[in-house]
Structures are given as structure tokens and as C-alpha cells.
Amino acid sequence: MAASAPPPEPRPRFARRNPLTEDRITRNHMPRNRLTRITPTLADLWDAAGTLTAAVLGLSVGIAVVEGVSATNAWSVVVAALAVAILTWLLAAPLRLVANWLGGVVAFVLGLAVQVTAVWASLRYLPGLLVTSWWAAAWVLLITAIVVAAVSWLSGSNDAGYVVSDVMRRGKRQAALRQLAARRGKPLPDTRPPGLLVVILDGLAEPVLRQAIEGGLTPTMASWLDSGSHELTQWWAQVPATTPASTAGLLHGKADAIPAFRWWDPTQQRLVVTNHPWDAAQIEEAFSDGEGLLAHDGVAISTVFSGDAPTSMLVMSRTIGNSRGSRRAGAVYVRFFTRPLVFTRAFVLTIGEMVKEIYQARLARVRGVEPRISRGGWYVLLRGITNVTLRGLNTSLVAEHMERGAPTIAVDFVDYDEIAHHAGPLRPESLRSLEGLDAVLRTLATVGEVAPRDYRIVVVSDHGQALGATFEQVAGVTFSDLVKALMAAGTSPTGDTSGSVQATPERAGDGDVLASGGGEDWGPINTLLSQVLAPMRPDRQPIVSGPERLKQTTAKPGQAREVGDIAVIASGNLGLIWFTHTDDRLLLDRIQQLWPNLVAGLAAHPAIAAVVVDSANGLLAVGSHGVRHLEGERAGEIDGDDPLTAFGIDPAQAARDLARAARLPNTGDLLVISGMTRGRVHAFEHQVGSHGGLGGDQNRSMLLHPAELVRAHEEYVGSDAVFHQLRAWQRELGLRP
């Protein structure tokens, strides 16, 4: 007799279809009494009253200041504030539908138009109020945002919470209910399926985070550690310790595919730059196996590479050929662009951040802070956008996908890294940026209280940073000019006169040098512009902006370009040199024949610790007074003084890092690591805080994870090792087959 079929499983109450995973996500974790979801608490009423008071105050100031707007009584202003909130709330759903088809830029324009229209309509049609034009309404909206931002700052409210204030209120209510139930001895069961949220804090070293925790700057992460819910450990970021290499490792387990931030590709006869959309797409296509960290219905937000996520927002490698996806993704921007005063407040705070940067840079000059670099020009704008606008937008996007129940989400915040490059990793303005990032974590943890998944939050950095005066400040010459001078100047083979080498047009030689410049800071901005504007452009091409000093680096893959004799590229205090006239890597003997003073002159320079070069006997690390064999029969042997003792780390670890980096595909013919002075490195770029090579805290990355997720290793070497740990946690949580 055939066995009877089992009865169908009952459909969970409040089940809904997740638009990202098409899975049934249960809502049984919500309180049994559905009225608790809509019944306001005293805290909700207090928050609403505070928000309304700030809006009324802002509208009052705007009406008093702007010509062409007037009010006959105070109650009319209160009613206007309520009307603006209600109108924008009612129009949010239609805007989502429109933005889904027309893209993020339309969401921005329509959202701003909705806010101005709501203010204009309230002032125009409510009794006791008068407005003469839309421009007057726009000025009132701007002034209101300024006042609301000032009130929020004075009250000490969460800098990130205003972006998702509606979700924050629900999350706080859920947390209060759980705490009340626990005190009564009847804790509420959490039957939600698990989720994983990976937050990348760009450039944050583990020792720096511990100092910030002790200084009270990161109370959220401190509370996690104090309660025992999370554990903090350190992992080693291998050379090259750069964002693209570490991101390829963290999200794909393919860190060995990236030799530097930019490199010479002999097959294409051009520079490949990881924060250019064409190159990022090509790089990921070459190493992706389809099983990245986010492959199974995951979401990538503001990362260099996608982790094979089906859904990606502001991802550099996905800005090419993704116009349809960009259009359909427009709805997720609506929360940020159309909420009452959210975007306008972000705009005001962005201007405030720029003013703060100008003041802090001047203060550093007045106080004579050393080392320091110039912090003017485009950086002022970049800091404002990355530390306010992008932070708020990223927070909104993450919260949106948490509410949708994405199983795994990864997001990269570049705030700290941006400031630390220009101010220094331990300077007050850099550490203060961690306050804002900690507030973001608090916001996302609160969102997790009402998300359909029980998210475990893992916080990881891609590398650290090291402080130091630039190579040019120490040596009096740029790295590329020094290379040109040594190739042309008549220095002795021992390099005794290298310290006096000066790069001049007369001594630079006839060869062409393709030298690296800035541009890394523009990556997030270009991604944002490309994501929201490319779908509306006739050619649908992404945007590459910023002051590039590279020759024709914006050429698309496959396009030919004029090449020089050498390419000199800098990644922090890691310098790489390619001899571009040949596809084969030159060995030491051949380099000595062509440019007899180059290797010896570089190694003998006071601001350079070691030059890694290939030879007939394997890789060598050449210093001013000795050579270390990195591979071959004499691996580990030292002739003279060991040049790898200069970095303040285990020389064996330094040797392993440099041997690995020197064998990566497309790596330079020469790898140059700057020296250290009183524990400070010297970046070959215009950076007082740098990463890429060895020395200081740049290799000491951090990993903060829930204590329930057991680590497979006490120490992790390389971002690939962290990737495999994250995948193991995904399997443990049932998020990966």
C-alpha cells in the first residue's frame, strides 16, 4: 500500500514574498499582539514631538527670513509642518513605481520636486500662510533643513538615524518589547531566519579601533564587546594592502588577481586602473567563478567588486552595461531622496562637512602639526560627499535591503579612509569620523530588530593605514623623478651619491615615463554619478571624473595608446616599476646592463628600505647594506644586513609578503618599499596616511564578529582567509549550500 502524502505545511502568518530571493520570509517573530505594531509608545510620541518641533522651528525661521513668504499665526506653521510630512509620505509609493522604471536620477529630481511642491502647496493653500513663488518655497525648505540639522546636532541625535527614522522607531519599539518580556521572565522567541550583514570600514586598523573604543568614540562597538556579543581580532593584509586587492579577496577569495591599485598590462599595452568602470568590470570578469560571497541572492553596496551579487548598488564593476538594472533599482533611492528633509538635510550637512574640513586644515597649519600635506582643492568637496551624502545614501540602501530580507549584504564605507589619507590615521578629525560610522552600525542594528531576517553583523576592514611624511617631503624629489634621474644620471654602482640626485629636465634622459598620480579618492563619486546618470545618457557610458595625471588611463580596454619606456606607479609606500618596451620580466643582470645605477641607487636612497627584483637565482630584496634571498635554494639567507628589519615586523613575514607580491600576475619588474623614520612610513603618493606596502599599522586589519560565530583560525593571513571564514559562517547560518 502506498504511503499517504504528508499534509501540506501550514503557511506562516504574515508570510510575504521576498522580492530579492523569492523565498517565503516568515513574520512570526513579530509580537503576538498585532496592535503593538501600530500602537505608539511614549518614546514614539516623544520622538515625533521632537521632529515636529524642529520642523516647526525651521519653517518659522524660513518664513521669517525669506521674502515672499508670510504667516499670520503660529498654528498655521504647525499645520504646514504636518501637511508637508503627510504629503511626502503619501507620494512615496507612486514615486517608487516611477523610479523603478526611470532610474535613480529621476528619483532624485522627483524627490526634490516633491519636497519643494509639498512646502509650496502647504504655504499656498493652508489658511494663514502665503507664498509667492516656488523659489521662495525652495529657500524655505533649505532653511528648514539647516535648522533641523542644527537642532539634531545640539540634541545629540543619531547622525545616521534620520535617514531611516521610520524604521528606527519600529526597531526601538521591538527592542523595548523584548527587554520588557525578558524582565518578566518570558523572553520572546526569535523565529526569523538568519541573515549576514558584512560592513567594511575602509582603512581602519585594529589598533586604531581599540584606541577609538577606549576613547569613547565608538560606543556601539564598545557595547558589543563589553556585553560579549562580539569578539574583535586582527588579520594580516598582505602586500599589496590596497582596497581593490582586499575587496577581491574578501568578496571573491581572489586577492592574488590584483597586483596593485593600478598596473601595467603588457597584453593591452596600457595601464589598468581598478576604480575605472571598464577596468573594474574586465578584472572581475577575469577572476570571478560565480561563487563569490554574495552569489546566493546577496546584495553588494558601494564596493569595488560585486562578490557575484545578483543585486548591486553603487558597485564599480557593475556600472558597465547595467543601465537596465540601474533603472529598475531606482525605487531603493526613494527613501533617501523623497523623505521630508532627508536629502535637503544631507545637502546642508555636506556643506557643513566641507566647512569643517577647511577649518581643521587651517588649524593643523596654525598649530604646526607634522607631518601634514595640503588639503585643499577637490578634496574638500570629496570629503563632504563621502562623509555625509554617500554615508547617508549607503545607510538607506542597506536598510532598504535589510527590510526586503536579502540573505547576505555587504557594504563599504570609505569615510575614515578618505580623511586619514589627508590628515593621518590617528588625527582627531580621522577618529571623529569613526563616531559617524559607529552611529551607522547602531542604526543598522536597530533596523535589524524589525527586519524579516535576524542579521548577524560582521564588521571588517580591508587594510589599515600608516602615518608619515611623504617621500617627496623627505627626499625632495618625487618617486618617478628619482627613477628617471637614476636611469640617466652617472651615479656610482654603490649608489653613494643617490642622496644628491636631483631630477632635472637636463638629467632626466630621453625616455618617456608614465607616472601615477591621484584619482583613488574619486572612485566612490564616479560610481555614484555613473549609477544615477549613466542610464539617462545617450551612450549609457559610466562617468570618470577627477584630476587624473595618468596618460590616457581613461582609454577603454582594447584601445591602443602610446607607451613610454617605463611605468612608475605608487600605491601608498609601495612603488612598482615596469619596463614597458618588453613583455618579459627583466632580471637583475639585464637591468644592470641597461641602467647600471637604477637598482643600486634606489636601494641606497635614505628614504627607501628595499627593492625587490628577480634574478637568475630567484627573487631578491636589495637594501642599502645587504640582500635577502626570498626564494630558491638560498631562501631566507642574508648577505650583509637584512633590509627587511626596517619595518618593525617579523622579517620572515615581510619576506613572505614580498615574495608573494613579486610573483603576482602583471606585477612590476621592480617592487620598491619606502623606508621608515621613527616608526613612520613615507608614501610615494600625496598622502600623510597611506597603505599598500609594509610598515606601521597598514597591514593590521580588524575583524569584529558575533561571538556565536566561531572562528576557524586564531590568525588570518590575507583577505582570502577572511573570505573563506565568511563563507563558512554563511554555511553555518544556512545562507549558502
XYZ file of C-alpha atoms in Angstrom:
737
model
C 0.000 0.000 0.000
C 1.443 3.315 -0.972
C 2.242 5.713 1.823
C -0.068 8.661 2.032
C 1.373 12.031 1.160
C 2.272 14.188 4.153
C -0.106 17.040 4.847
C 0.996 20.393 3.467
C 2.839 22.600 5.894
C 0.716 25.482 7.164
C 1.612 28.830 5.660
C 3.273 31.053 8.291
C 1.306 34.012 9.472
C 2.297 37.321 7.917
C 4.333 35.489 5.251
C 5.499 37.633 2.403
C 7.469 37.019 -0.735
C 10.952 38.447 -0.667
C 11.428 40.304 -3.975
C 15.148 39.536 -3.924
C 15.187 35.847 -3.011
C 11.660 34.763 -3.921
C 11.640 32.890 -0.602
C 8.835 32.929 1.896
C 10.035 35.012 4.811
C 8.034 34.447 7.971
C 6.989 37.311 10.195
C 6.177 35.123 13.194
C 8.960 36.850 15.106
C 6.778 39.916 15.430
C 4.870 40.406 18.710
C 1.795 38.218 19.004
C -0.448 41.233 19.513
C -0.598 42.944 16.141
C -1.731 46.162 17.812
C 1.774 46.554 19.228
C 2.975 47.259 15.709
C 0.765 50.302 15.334
C 0.183 51.460 18.884
C 2.608 54.329 19.546
C 4.677 54.233 22.681
C 5.667 57.187 24.838
C 9.111 57.142 23.208
C 7.481 57.254 19.758
C 5.360 60.221 20.752
C 8.400 61.965 22.203
C 10.415 61.396 19.024
C 7.524 62.600 16.868
C 7.092 65.685 19.016
C 10.793 66.460 18.775
C 10.794 66.030 14.996
C 7.699 68.193 14.639
C 9.149 70.868 16.922
C 12.347 71.038 14.890
C 10.368 71.231 11.634
C 8.088 73.961 13.006
C 11.092 75.919 14.218
C 12.777 75.549 10.839
C 9.667 76.620 8.939
C 9.252 79.599 11.266
C 12.799 80.759 10.613
C 12.380 80.207 6.870
C 9.130 82.142 6.762
C 10.676 84.985 8.748
C 13.790 85.199 6.574
C 12.577 84.526 3.019
C 10.918 87.397 1.196
C 7.580 86.498 -0.348
C 6.511 84.114 2.439
C 4.432 85.086 5.445
C 2.305 83.578 8.237
C -0.435 85.208 10.330
C -0.273 82.819 13.309
C 1.902 80.108 14.831
C -0.703 77.346 14.484
C -0.622 77.720 10.730
C 3.086 76.866 10.760
C 2.411 73.737 12.840
C -0.281 72.617 10.414
C 2.079 73.292 7.496
C 4.786 71.094 9.029
C 2.274 68.261 9.437
C 0.995 68.740 5.909
C 4.490 68.536 4.400
C 5.146 65.266 6.227
C 1.805 63.753 5.178
C 2.095 64.812 1.523
C 5.579 63.381 1.073
C 4.511 60.154 2.810
C 1.524 59.743 0.501
C 3.623 60.355 -2.623
C 6.411 57.914 -1.660
C 4.656 54.838 -3.098
C 3.916 56.367 -6.540
C 7.474 57.679 -6.694
C 8.816 54.172 -6.109
C 6.918 52.921 -9.144
C 8.180 55.753 -11.318
C 11.771 55.464 -10.094
C 11.724 51.710 -10.671
C 11.451 52.324 -14.390
C 13.235 55.633 -14.867
C 16.240 55.213 -12.580
C 17.937 56.879 -9.641
C 18.442 60.281 -11.240
C 14.709 60.558 -11.811
C 14.140 59.549 -8.186
C 16.426 62.382 -7.149
C 14.758 65.008 -9.342
C 11.249 63.893 -8.493
C 12.062 63.573 -4.807
C 13.424 67.092 -4.632
C 10.467 68.357 -6.645
C 8.065 66.598 -4.298
C 9.624 68.226 -1.252
C 9.530 71.706 -2.783
C 5.986 71.130 -4.043
C 4.829 69.937 -0.628
C 6.231 73.057 1.024
C 4.775 75.305 -1.689
C 1.328 73.697 -1.535
C 1.238 73.899 2.262
C 2.195 77.564 2.254
C -0.085 78.350 -0.680
C -3.336 76.657 0.273
C -3.390 76.404 4.074
C -5.122 79.293 5.843
C -2.935 81.881 7.492
C 0.024 81.307 5.121
C 1.219 82.975 1.920
C 3.916 82.144 -0.626
C 4.537 83.967 -3.902
C 6.730 81.511 -5.838
C 8.309 78.076 -5.934
C 11.732 79.640 -5.437
C 10.560 81.103 -2.158
C 9.288 77.651 -1.123
C 12.649 76.101 -2.071
C 14.501 78.627 0.093
C 12.159 77.907 2.992
C 12.861 74.181 2.581
C 16.616 74.773 2.615
C 16.495 76.977 5.703
C 14.240 74.473 7.442
C 16.796 71.734 6.744
C 19.580 73.879 8.184
C 17.617 74.498 11.370
C 16.601 70.842 11.721
C 20.229 69.757 11.264
C 21.355 72.256 13.906
C 18.675 71.117 16.352
C 19.608 67.468 15.797
C 23.273 68.231 16.409
C 22.527 70.186 19.599
C 20.287 67.387 20.895
C 22.956 64.767 20.176
C 20.682 62.666 17.969
C 21.966 59.867 15.773
C 23.635 61.315 12.679
C 22.624 58.276 10.620
C 19.221 57.580 12.139
C 17.432 60.449 10.400
C 17.835 58.623 7.074
C 15.703 55.671 8.226
C 13.892 57.293 11.122
C 10.685 55.356 10.483
C 12.484 52.021 10.739
C 14.491 53.260 13.722
C 11.305 53.927 15.667
C 9.958 50.460 14.947
C 13.285 48.881 15.834
C 13.492 50.703 19.149
C 9.957 49.586 19.918
C 10.846 45.945 19.216
C 13.943 46.189 21.397
C 11.876 47.674 24.232
C 9.300 44.891 23.939
C 11.976 42.213 24.079
C 13.618 43.818 27.099
C 10.235 44.036 28.863
C 9.475 40.402 28.100
C 12.913 39.349 29.364
C 12.415 41.216 32.636
C 9.103 39.412 33.091
C 10.794 36.067 32.571
C 9.065 35.378 29.254
C 11.548 36.224 26.505
C 10.019 36.451 23.043
C 11.239 33.667 20.735
C 13.022 34.856 17.616
C 11.947 32.554 14.807
C 13.315 34.658 11.968
C 15.715 33.008 9.535
C 19.287 34.264 9.912
C 20.993 36.809 7.697
C 24.536 38.166 7.395
C 25.475 41.844 7.106
C 29.139 42.499 6.297
C 30.148 46.118 6.929
C 33.564 47.087 5.536
C 35.132 50.071 7.300
C 37.716 51.102 4.764
C 41.242 51.693 6.077
C 40.585 51.040 9.787
C 43.442 49.240 11.562
C 42.683 47.037 14.543
C 44.961 49.010 16.925
C 43.257 52.257 15.854
C 39.816 50.795 16.545
C 40.909 49.726 20.022
C 42.116 53.268 20.726
C 38.821 54.681 19.460
C 36.927 52.281 21.722
C 38.985 53.275 24.746
C 38.471 56.940 23.852
C 34.691 56.554 23.866
C 34.330 57.367 20.165
C 32.636 54.095 19.172
C 30.087 53.292 21.902
C 28.140 50.830 19.753
C 31.113 48.578 19.026
C 32.317 49.049 22.609
C 28.959 47.855 23.951
C 29.103 44.791 21.710
C 32.495 43.869 23.110
C 31.547 44.647 26.730
C 28.400 42.538 26.510
C 30.269 39.639 24.984
C 28.036 39.571 21.903
C 31.011 40.250 19.627
C 34.714 39.498 19.513
C 37.491 41.599 17.977
C 40.509 40.086 16.288
C 43.251 41.174 13.898
C 44.046 39.834 10.452
C 47.052 40.483 8.248
C 46.513 42.414 5.000
C 49.178 41.165 2.612
C 51.099 43.308 0.156
C 49.593 44.991 -1.786
C 47.456 46.244 1.118
C 45.007 48.148 -1.063
C 41.225 48.315 -1.284
C 40.889 46.552 -4.678
C 43.126 43.645 -3.672
C 41.482 43.190 -0.285
C 37.974 43.578 -1.720
C 38.723 40.957 -4.362
C 39.838 38.732 -1.501
C 37.014 39.486 0.940
C 34.223 39.132 -1.646
C 35.695 36.633 -4.113
C 38.692 34.950 -2.481
C 40.807 36.220 -5.388
C 43.226 38.700 -3.854
C 46.046 37.249 -5.967
C 44.409 38.691 -9.098
C 45.254 42.279 -8.082
C 48.946 43.315 -8.043
C 48.297 46.973 -7.151
C 45.699 49.730 -7.325
C 46.790 50.304 -10.925
C 49.229 48.346 -13.034
C 50.745 47.986 -16.476
C 49.116 45.321 -18.654
C 51.602 44.275 -21.356
C 48.978 42.469 -23.433
C 46.851 45.612 -23.723
C 49.827 47.992 -23.653
C 48.148 50.325 -21.167
C 47.544 50.980 -17.502
C 44.692 49.147 -15.825
C 43.052 51.211 -13.070
C 40.707 49.434 -10.667
C 38.440 52.399 -9.990
C 37.700 52.928 -13.669
C 34.440 51.175 -14.560
C 35.693 49.488 -17.748
C 38.716 48.076 -15.987
C 36.863 47.015 -12.847
C 34.330 45.113 -14.963
C 37.054 43.451 -17.002
C 39.057 42.496 -13.904
C 36.079 40.911 -12.157
C 35.034 39.030 -15.275
C 38.514 37.527 -15.488
C 38.665 36.160 -11.932
C 35.019 35.559 -10.996
C 33.893 31.942 -10.691
C 30.273 32.821 -9.909
C 30.588 31.689 -6.297
C 31.567 34.906 -4.582
C 30.455 35.807 -1.081
C 27.205 37.355 -2.345
C 26.418 34.843 -5.096
C 23.315 33.372 -3.467
C 20.775 36.219 -3.579
C 23.167 38.639 -1.912
C 23.439 42.409 -2.276
C 26.602 44.483 -2.832
C 26.568 48.198 -1.987
C 29.376 50.686 -2.716
C 32.098 48.079 -3.227
C 34.747 47.856 -5.945
C 33.723 44.340 -6.961
C 30.339 42.673 -6.685
C 31.037 39.387 -4.920
C 28.851 37.892 -7.701
C 25.788 39.531 -6.138
C 22.605 39.390 -8.259
C 21.751 42.835 -6.877
C 24.391 45.575 -6.786
C 24.125 49.265 -5.946
C 26.948 51.776 -6.499
C 29.360 48.931 -7.337
C 32.244 49.995 -9.571
C 32.454 46.766 -11.584
C 28.707 46.825 -12.298
C 28.385 50.316 -13.799
C 29.098 48.944 -17.295
C 26.191 47.500 -19.262
C 23.923 47.716 -16.243
C 21.629 50.506 -17.362
C 18.521 48.335 -17.216
C 19.396 47.195 -13.721
C 20.140 50.778 -12.708
C 16.738 51.882 -13.932
C 14.879 49.111 -12.140
C 16.821 49.776 -8.961
C 15.681 53.376 -8.790
C 12.999 52.650 -6.195
C 15.524 51.957 -3.459
C 16.729 55.552 -3.718
C 13.316 56.947 -2.911
C 13.698 56.701 0.869
C 16.774 58.904 0.728
C 15.623 61.369 -1.922
C 11.953 61.872 -1.012
C 11.693 61.644 2.767
C 10.841 65.012 4.337
C 14.059 66.984 4.722
C 16.305 63.882 4.408
C 18.113 64.818 1.200
C 17.954 68.531 1.957
C 19.433 67.908 5.378
C 22.139 65.715 3.829
C 22.965 68.564 1.449
C 23.252 71.018 4.339
C 25.417 68.649 6.373
C 27.622 68.083 3.321
C 28.295 71.816 3.129
C 28.962 71.797 6.876
C 31.459 68.958 6.468
C 33.294 70.944 3.798
C 33.465 73.982 6.065
C 34.709 71.776 8.886
C 37.478 70.415 6.658
C 38.638 73.925 5.750
C 38.723 74.868 9.431
C 40.527 71.688 10.506
C 43.144 72.030 7.762
C 43.813 75.630 8.777
C 44.020 74.613 12.437
C 46.648 71.999 11.573
C 48.687 74.645 9.746
C 48.399 77.166 12.570
C 49.435 74.590 15.161
C 52.294 73.353 13.010
C 51.108 69.754 13.032
C 53.656 67.483 11.361
C 53.665 65.533 9.181
C 50.943 67.125 7.119
C 50.054 67.750 3.484
C 47.959 70.327 1.670
C 44.255 69.553 1.977
C 42.608 71.968 -0.392
C 41.142 71.711 -3.861
C 38.812 68.887 -4.789
C 39.421 67.009 -1.545
C 37.199 69.455 0.351
C 34.269 68.515 -1.880
C 35.134 64.809 -1.822
C 35.208 64.723 1.967
C 31.800 66.360 2.200
C 30.222 63.929 -0.257
C 31.797 60.729 1.063
C 31.347 61.519 4.759
C 27.763 62.771 4.574
C 25.928 62.192 1.301
C 27.333 58.761 0.479
C 27.237 57.635 4.103
C 23.561 58.534 4.360
C 22.733 57.018 0.979
C 24.571 53.784 1.783
C 22.800 53.551 5.130
C 19.471 53.995 3.390
C 20.279 51.343 0.770
C 21.400 48.805 3.361
C 18.289 49.406 5.463
C 16.112 49.011 2.358
C 17.594 45.609 1.537
C 17.502 44.505 5.171
C 13.769 45.238 5.140
C 13.462 43.194 1.958
C 15.203 40.248 3.608
C 18.340 39.835 1.490
C 20.232 36.865 2.985
C 23.707 38.438 2.739
C 24.542 42.131 2.344
C 27.990 43.714 2.009
C 28.653 47.464 2.113
C 31.856 49.511 2.070
C 32.102 52.842 3.938
C 35.123 54.912 2.859
C 34.657 57.778 5.348
C 37.595 57.107 7.667
C 39.990 56.111 4.882
C 39.293 59.321 2.975
C 40.123 61.590 5.912
C 43.026 59.522 7.243
C 44.813 59.753 3.870
C 44.904 63.537 4.192
C 45.038 64.109 7.949
C 46.654 60.967 9.352
C 45.172 57.755 10.811
C 45.201 58.938 14.450
C 44.447 62.610 13.975
C 41.307 63.948 15.740
C 39.327 64.534 12.541
C 40.024 60.968 11.386
C 38.975 59.427 14.676
C 35.899 61.639 14.803
C 34.728 60.115 11.530
C 34.527 56.806 13.384
C 31.808 58.339 15.546
C 29.602 58.676 12.494
C 30.387 55.149 11.320
C 29.625 53.787 14.780
C 26.277 55.598 14.620
C 25.625 53.860 11.298
C 26.210 50.495 12.964
C 23.795 51.464 15.727
C 21.228 52.430 13.109
C 21.643 49.167 11.186
C 21.438 47.140 14.390
C 18.138 48.893 15.155
C 16.875 48.180 11.639
C 17.755 44.553 12.309
C 15.219 44.494 15.123
C 12.357 44.703 12.624
C 13.949 43.066 9.571
C 12.460 39.762 8.346
C 15.849 38.157 8.995
C 17.891 38.012 12.177
C 21.034 39.656 10.855
C 24.443 38.885 12.297
C 26.595 41.972 11.806
C 30.240 41.396 10.922
C 32.489 44.464 10.741
C 35.757 44.090 8.847
C 38.376 46.414 7.379
C 40.253 45.896 4.141
C 43.563 47.239 5.467
C 44.929 49.767 7.928
C 46.913 52.953 7.463
C 50.353 54.177 8.487
C 51.384 57.739 9.311
C 54.350 59.515 7.799
C 55.667 62.392 5.739
C 55.533 61.765 2.007
C 58.514 60.509 0.065
C 58.719 63.823 -1.768
C 58.790 65.757 1.523
C 61.634 63.585 2.824
C 63.658 63.126 -0.365
C 62.973 66.474 -2.026
C 62.052 64.708 -5.263
C 59.095 62.640 -6.441
C 59.490 58.902 -6.786
C 59.026 58.967 -10.565
C 61.544 61.785 -10.994
C 64.053 59.906 -8.843
C 63.665 56.849 -11.076
C 64.192 58.927 -14.202
C 67.216 60.639 -12.701
C 68.836 57.348 -11.667
C 68.290 55.915 -15.142
C 70.020 58.942 -16.679
C 72.467 60.157 -14.018
C 76.011 58.938 -13.641
C 75.821 57.680 -10.061
C 78.307 55.140 -8.841
C 77.290 51.446 -8.761
C 77.165 51.576 -4.963
C 74.742 54.460 -5.118
C 76.834 56.646 -2.790
C 75.622 59.823 -4.459
C 71.965 58.808 -4.675
C 71.049 61.174 -1.899
C 72.167 64.088 -4.032
C 70.376 63.026 -7.196
C 68.042 65.744 -8.414
C 65.616 65.167 -11.274
C 66.003 67.931 -13.823
C 64.995 68.127 -17.473
C 68.665 68.002 -18.461
C 69.308 64.792 -16.496
C 66.003 63.036 -16.974
C 67.051 61.291 -20.147
C 65.167 60.877 -23.384
C 62.899 58.033 -22.231
C 59.234 58.570 -21.518
C 57.960 57.841 -18.004
C 54.325 57.011 -17.400
C 53.918 58.167 -13.790
C 50.995 57.631 -11.446
C 49.038 60.417 -9.823
C 45.885 60.858 -7.794
C 42.429 59.584 -8.581
C 41.712 56.917 -5.953
C 39.544 59.306 -3.936
C 37.257 59.848 -6.926
C 36.201 56.204 -7.189
C 33.081 56.362 -4.947
C 31.985 59.660 -6.510
C 32.345 58.325 -10.041
C 30.374 55.220 -9.093
C 27.548 57.312 -7.661
C 27.427 59.565 -10.721
C 27.577 56.598 -13.067
C 24.839 54.713 -11.216
C 22.319 57.540 -11.319
C 23.309 59.373 -14.512
C 24.561 56.722 -16.955
C 21.061 55.291 -17.640
C 19.947 58.746 -18.764
C 22.922 59.369 -21.072
C 22.562 58.617 -24.796
C 25.683 56.402 -24.855
C 24.875 54.808 -21.446
C 28.542 55.096 -20.541
C 29.785 55.495 -16.959
C 31.417 58.651 -15.731
C 35.111 59.041 -14.951
C 35.886 62.423 -13.409
C 38.616 63.913 -11.267
C 42.086 65.329 -11.860
C 43.917 62.361 -13.394
C 47.625 62.743 -14.018
C 47.936 59.447 -15.848
C 48.449 59.431 -19.580
C 45.322 58.247 -21.355
C 44.250 55.979 -18.496
C 40.637 56.555 -19.423
C 41.111 54.544 -22.605
C 38.730 51.622 -22.796
C 40.032 48.031 -22.861
C 41.382 47.156 -26.267
C 42.204 50.723 -27.226
C 45.830 51.275 -28.103
C 47.843 54.044 -26.506
C 51.334 55.449 -26.817
C 53.663 53.757 -24.333
C 56.681 55.042 -22.508
C 59.980 53.350 -21.662
C 58.855 52.769 -18.080
C 55.734 52.985 -15.958
C 56.197 54.151 -12.374
C 53.176 53.507 -10.179
C 52.603 54.251 -6.500
C 50.287 52.509 -4.041
C 50.976 54.203 -0.746
C 54.537 53.356 0.251
C 54.666 50.565 -2.336
C 56.206 51.623 -5.635
C 56.192 49.496 -8.777
C 58.236 49.938 -11.934
C 57.501 48.294 -15.290
C 59.837 48.335 -18.285
C 57.144 48.660 -20.909
C 59.240 48.045 -24.024
C 59.198 44.292 -23.366
C 56.547 41.765 -22.409
C 59.034 39.646 -20.459
C 60.109 40.469 -16.935
C 63.664 41.768 -16.826
C 66.119 40.044 -14.490
C 68.638 41.891 -12.366
C 71.570 41.265 -14.700
C 69.715 42.703 -17.684
C 68.549 45.738 -15.701
C 72.123 46.340 -14.603
C 73.248 46.264 -18.217
C 70.615 48.755 -19.352
C 70.584 51.049 -16.308
C 73.529 50.195 -14.083
C 72.660 52.738 -11.404
C 68.925 52.110 -11.050
C 68.605 49.246 -8.543
C 71.656 50.220 -6.513
C 70.643 53.864 -6.461
C 67.106 53.095 -5.295
C 68.272 50.655 -2.628
C 70.825 53.138 -1.286
C 68.399 56.029 -1.022
C 67.810 57.018 2.631
C 64.018 57.007 2.193
C 63.853 53.540 0.606
C 64.131 50.308 2.600
C 64.190 47.586 -0.047
C 63.955 46.906 -3.768
C 62.574 43.513 -4.815
C 63.961 42.264 -8.118
C 64.065 38.931 -9.907
C 67.369 37.286 -10.685
C 68.760 34.054 -12.074
C 68.743 32.705 -8.504
C 65.219 33.859 -7.656
C 63.748 36.936 -6.040
C 65.980 39.244 -4.029
C 65.205 42.008 -1.548
C 68.030 44.511 -2.014
C 68.801 47.056 0.694
C 71.459 49.700 1.172
C 73.786 47.351 3.065
C 72.576 43.856 2.334
C 70.479 41.447 0.313
C 67.903 38.905 1.463
C 67.103 35.905 -0.737
C 63.333 35.468 -0.931
C 63.174 32.157 -2.814
C 65.284 29.446 -4.363
C 67.959 27.324 -2.736
C 69.168 30.241 -0.638
C 65.724 31.355 0.513
C 65.990 33.089 3.877
C 69.752 33.647 3.615
C 71.086 37.167 4.101
C 74.191 38.743 2.610
C 75.185 41.647 4.838
C 72.392 43.388 6.741
C 68.804 42.221 6.391
C 66.861 45.039 4.657
C 63.531 43.673 5.955
C 64.217 44.517 9.594
C 63.269 48.129 8.874
C 59.504 47.627 9.084
C 59.117 46.741 12.742
C 57.557 43.348 11.962
C 58.818 39.777 11.714
C 61.254 39.817 8.763
C 60.082 36.342 7.793
C 56.511 37.638 7.409
C 57.782 40.587 5.379
C 59.749 38.186 3.174
C 56.689 36.010 2.558
C 54.585 39.061 1.670
C 57.120 40.477 -0.754
C 57.825 37.102 -2.400
C 54.087 36.624 -2.949
C 53.577 40.168 -4.271
C 56.532 39.876 -6.635
C 55.039 36.750 -8.241
C 51.530 38.066 -8.795
C 50.409 38.310 -12.442
C 51.285 41.632 -14.078
C 53.264 42.815 -11.065
C 56.118 45.249 -11.575
C 59.620 44.382 -12.713
C 60.760 46.185 -9.575
C 58.897 46.475 -6.270
C 60.093 49.307 -4.045
C 59.164 49.698 -0.366
C 59.849 53.035 1.294
C 61.865 53.200 4.481
C 60.637 54.203 7.920
C 61.717 57.137 10.050
C 60.892 56.910 13.760
C 58.197 54.368 13.004
C 56.675 56.379 10.152
C 56.449 55.309 6.526
C 56.901 57.570 3.501
C 54.200 57.295 0.874
C 55.144 57.694 -2.763
C 51.767 59.418 -3.167
C 50.475 62.710 -1.774
C 49.251 61.070 1.421
C 50.157 61.529 5.070
C 48.264 58.343 5.891
C 48.984 55.525 3.456
C 48.753 51.806 2.789
C 49.898 49.352 0.171
C 53.298 48.192 1.370
C 54.756 47.356 4.783
C 55.255 49.303 7.997
C 53.122 50.809 10.736
C 49.538 49.617 11.126
C 48.666 49.405 7.432
C 48.689 45.586 7.428
C 46.866 45.165 10.773
C 43.239 44.931 9.688
C 40.322 44.263 12.035
C 37.513 41.701 12.204
C 34.619 42.243 14.627
C 32.158 39.357 14.575
C 29.351 37.858 16.684
C 30.744 35.599 19.394
C 28.339 32.844 18.373
C 30.160 32.559 15.043
C 33.233 30.535 15.942
C 36.477 31.342 14.174
C 38.271 28.559 12.348
C 41.650 30.190 12.973
C 43.151 32.414 15.631
C 45.078 34.332 12.992
C 44.170 35.141 9.410
C 46.822 35.940 6.823
C 45.404 37.599 3.742
C 41.893 38.640 2.775
C 41.327 35.274 1.086
C 41.473 33.642 4.523
C 38.789 36.026 5.802
C 36.669 35.228 2.739
C 36.762 31.506 3.488
C 35.804 32.232 7.091
C 32.851 34.343 5.981
C 31.709 31.572 3.633
C 31.984 29.060 6.472
C 29.755 31.301 8.599
C 27.291 31.515 5.718
C 27.084 27.726 5.638
C 26.697 27.636 9.394
C 23.771 30.064 9.124
C 22.214 28.185 6.220
C 22.820 31.012 3.743
C 24.991 29.021 1.346
C 24.613 25.462 0.055
